[in-house]
Tab-separated table of C-alpha atoms in Angstrom:
chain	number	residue	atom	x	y	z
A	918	UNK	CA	79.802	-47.896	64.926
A	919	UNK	CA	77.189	-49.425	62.409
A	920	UNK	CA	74.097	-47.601	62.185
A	921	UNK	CA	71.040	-50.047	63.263
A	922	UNK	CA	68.648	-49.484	60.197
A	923	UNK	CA	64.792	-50.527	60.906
A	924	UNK	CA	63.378	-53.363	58.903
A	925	UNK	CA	59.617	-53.154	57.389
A	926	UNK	CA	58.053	-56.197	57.208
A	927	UNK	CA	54.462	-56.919	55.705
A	928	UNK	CA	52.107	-58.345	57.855
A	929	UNK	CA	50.915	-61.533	54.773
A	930	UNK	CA	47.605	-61.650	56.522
A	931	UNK	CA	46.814	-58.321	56.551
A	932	UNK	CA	48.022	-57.416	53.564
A	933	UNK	CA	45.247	-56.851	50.878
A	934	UNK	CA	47.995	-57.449	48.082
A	935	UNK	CA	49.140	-61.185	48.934
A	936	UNK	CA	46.920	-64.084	49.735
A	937	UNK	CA	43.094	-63.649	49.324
A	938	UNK	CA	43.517	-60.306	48.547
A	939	UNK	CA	44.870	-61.736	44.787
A	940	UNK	CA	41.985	-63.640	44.555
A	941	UNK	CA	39.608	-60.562	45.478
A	942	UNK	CA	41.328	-58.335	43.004
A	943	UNK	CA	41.425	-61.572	40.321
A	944	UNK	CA	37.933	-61.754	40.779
A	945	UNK	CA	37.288	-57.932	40.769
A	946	UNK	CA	39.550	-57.707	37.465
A	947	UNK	CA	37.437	-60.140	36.104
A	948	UNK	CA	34.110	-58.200	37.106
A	949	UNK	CA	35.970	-55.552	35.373
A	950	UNK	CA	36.367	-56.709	32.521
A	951	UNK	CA	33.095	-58.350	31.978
A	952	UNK	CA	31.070	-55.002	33.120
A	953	UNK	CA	32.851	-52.882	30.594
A	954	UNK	CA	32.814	-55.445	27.842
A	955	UNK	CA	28.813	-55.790	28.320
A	956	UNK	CA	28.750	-52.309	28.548
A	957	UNK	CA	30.429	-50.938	25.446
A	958	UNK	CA	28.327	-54.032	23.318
A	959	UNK	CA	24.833	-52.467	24.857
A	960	UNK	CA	25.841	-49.055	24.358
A	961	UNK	CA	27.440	-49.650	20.723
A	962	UNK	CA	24.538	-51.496	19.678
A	963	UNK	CA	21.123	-50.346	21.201
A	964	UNK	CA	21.560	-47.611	23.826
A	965	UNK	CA	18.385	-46.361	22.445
A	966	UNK	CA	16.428	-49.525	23.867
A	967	UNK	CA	17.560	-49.126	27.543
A	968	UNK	CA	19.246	-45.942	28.156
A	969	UNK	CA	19.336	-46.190	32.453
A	970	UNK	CA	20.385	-49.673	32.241
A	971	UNK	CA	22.930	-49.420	29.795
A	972	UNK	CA	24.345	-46.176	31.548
A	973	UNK	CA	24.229	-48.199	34.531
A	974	UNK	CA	26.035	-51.005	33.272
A	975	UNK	CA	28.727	-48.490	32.456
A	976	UNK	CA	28.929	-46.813	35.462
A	977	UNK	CA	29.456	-50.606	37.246
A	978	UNK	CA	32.246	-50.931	35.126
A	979	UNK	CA	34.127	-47.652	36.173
A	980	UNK	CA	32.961	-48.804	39.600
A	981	UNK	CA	34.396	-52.381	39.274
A	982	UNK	CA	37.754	-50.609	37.586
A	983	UNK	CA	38.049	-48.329	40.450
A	984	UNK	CA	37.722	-51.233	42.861
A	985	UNK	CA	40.094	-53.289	41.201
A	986	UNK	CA	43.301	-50.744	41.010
A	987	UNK	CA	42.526	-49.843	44.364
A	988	UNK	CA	42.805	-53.415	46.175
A	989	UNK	CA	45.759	-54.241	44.408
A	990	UNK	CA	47.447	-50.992	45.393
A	991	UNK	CA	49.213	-50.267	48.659
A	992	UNK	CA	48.720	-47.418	50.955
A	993	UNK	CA	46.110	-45.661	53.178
A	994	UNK	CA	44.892	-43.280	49.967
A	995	UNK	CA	44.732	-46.126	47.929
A	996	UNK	CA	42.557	-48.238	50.951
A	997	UNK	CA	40.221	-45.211	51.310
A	998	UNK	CA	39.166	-45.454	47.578
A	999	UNK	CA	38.929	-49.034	47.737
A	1000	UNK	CA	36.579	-48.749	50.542
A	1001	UNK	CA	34.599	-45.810	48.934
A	1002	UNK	CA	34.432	-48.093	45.454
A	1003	UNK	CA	33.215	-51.471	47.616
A	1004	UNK	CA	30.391	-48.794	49.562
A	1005	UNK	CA	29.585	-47.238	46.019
A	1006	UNK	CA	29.183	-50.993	44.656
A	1007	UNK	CA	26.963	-52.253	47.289
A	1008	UNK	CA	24.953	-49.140	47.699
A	1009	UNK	CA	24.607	-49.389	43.742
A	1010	UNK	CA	23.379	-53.459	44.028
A	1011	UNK	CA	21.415	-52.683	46.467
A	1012	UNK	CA	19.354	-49.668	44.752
A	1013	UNK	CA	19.674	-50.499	41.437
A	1014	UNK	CA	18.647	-54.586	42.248
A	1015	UNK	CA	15.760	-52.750	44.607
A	1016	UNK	CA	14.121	-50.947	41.358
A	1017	UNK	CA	14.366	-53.409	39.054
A	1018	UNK	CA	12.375	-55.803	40.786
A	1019	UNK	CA	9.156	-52.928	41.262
A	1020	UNK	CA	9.922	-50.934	37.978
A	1021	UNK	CA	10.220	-53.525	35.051
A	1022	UNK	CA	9.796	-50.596	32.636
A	1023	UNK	CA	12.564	-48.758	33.982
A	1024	UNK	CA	14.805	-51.728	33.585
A	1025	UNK	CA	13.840	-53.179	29.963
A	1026	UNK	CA	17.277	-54.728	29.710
A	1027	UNK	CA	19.495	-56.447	32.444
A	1028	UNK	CA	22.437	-54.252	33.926
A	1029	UNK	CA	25.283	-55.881	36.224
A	1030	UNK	CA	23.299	-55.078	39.378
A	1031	UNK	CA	19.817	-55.921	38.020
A	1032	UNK	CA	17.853	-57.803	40.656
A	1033	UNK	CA	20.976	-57.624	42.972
A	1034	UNK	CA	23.711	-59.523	39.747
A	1035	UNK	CA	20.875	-62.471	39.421
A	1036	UNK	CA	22.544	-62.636	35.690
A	1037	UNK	CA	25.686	-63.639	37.543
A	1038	UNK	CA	24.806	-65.473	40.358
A	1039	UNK	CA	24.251	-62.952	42.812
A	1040	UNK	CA	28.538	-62.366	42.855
A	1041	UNK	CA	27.587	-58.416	42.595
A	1042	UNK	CA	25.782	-58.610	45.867
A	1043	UNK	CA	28.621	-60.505	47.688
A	1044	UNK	CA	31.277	-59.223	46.357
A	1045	UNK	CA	31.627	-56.040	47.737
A	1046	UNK	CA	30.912	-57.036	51.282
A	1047	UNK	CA	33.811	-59.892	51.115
A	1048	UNK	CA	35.653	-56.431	49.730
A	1049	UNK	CA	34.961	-54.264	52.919
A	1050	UNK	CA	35.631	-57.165	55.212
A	1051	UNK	CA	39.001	-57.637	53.773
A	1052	UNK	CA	39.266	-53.801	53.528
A	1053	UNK	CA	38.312	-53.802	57.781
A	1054	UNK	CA	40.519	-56.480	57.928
A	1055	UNK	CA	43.900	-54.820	55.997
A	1056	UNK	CA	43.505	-51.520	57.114
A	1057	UNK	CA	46.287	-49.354	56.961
C-alpha cells in the first residue's frame, strides 16, 4: 500500500520571499548598500566633524543589513528579527529625525534618518512601516 506523503505548499501571498516581498528586500538591499557606503566615506574621511551622526549612519546600515537578510529569509526566527530590525528602524527615524530638527548642533552633518530620511525622500520613514505590514501580513 503506497504511503500518502503530505505536500507543503507556499501560500505566494503570504509569503515575504515572492512577490512584493522581492521588491521590499530589493529596496531594503538597496538602503543597505547606500547606508553603509555613506557610512564608511563619513567615517573614513571626517568622523572627527560629526561623530553621533556618522556613528548613526553606521548603525542604520547594520540596521538596514539586518533587515534585509531577514525578509528574504524564511522561518519564524528569521520573521522575529525582521520585525525587531523594521521596530529598531522606525523607532531610530523617528528619534533620531525628532533631534535633529531641535538640536542642529548635535546633528552638524546629515545621517540616513536625519529629519525622518528628508535626504532621501522621506523612504526611511516609510519604509519600515510597509516592512511591519508585510511582516503582520506573512507571519509565520
Amino acid at each position: 500500500m503506497p504511503e500518502e506523503t503530505e505536500e507543503k505548499t507556499v501560500d505566494t501571498a503570504t509569503d515575504k520571499t515572492s512577490g512584493p516581498g522581492r521588491i521590499l528586500v530589493a529596496v531594503y538591499a538597496i538602503f543597505a548598500l547606500a547606508a553603509t557606503s555613506r557610512a564608511a566615506v563619513q567615517i573614513s574621511t571626517k568622523f572627527h566633524e560629526a561623530p553621533l551622526a556618522y556613528a548613526l549612519s553606521a548603525f542604520a546600515a547594520v540596521v538596514y543589513l539586518l533587515a534585509t537578510v531577514a525578509l528574504a529569509r524564511r522561518g519564524a526566527g528569521w520573521w522575529r528579527v525582521a520585525l525587531i530590525a523594521c521596530g529598531v528602524e522606525l523607532l531610530g527615524v523617528l528619534t533620531v529625525g525628532t533631534f535633529s530638527l531641535f538640536d542642529r548642533e548635535a546633528f552638524p552633518h546629515a545621517t540616513v534618518w536625519s529629519v525622518y530620511g528628508q535626504g532621501y525622500l522621506f523612504i526611511p520613514l516609510v519604509l519600515p512601516v510597509i516592512g511591519l505590514f508585510w511582516l503582520r501580513r506573512a507571519k509565520p
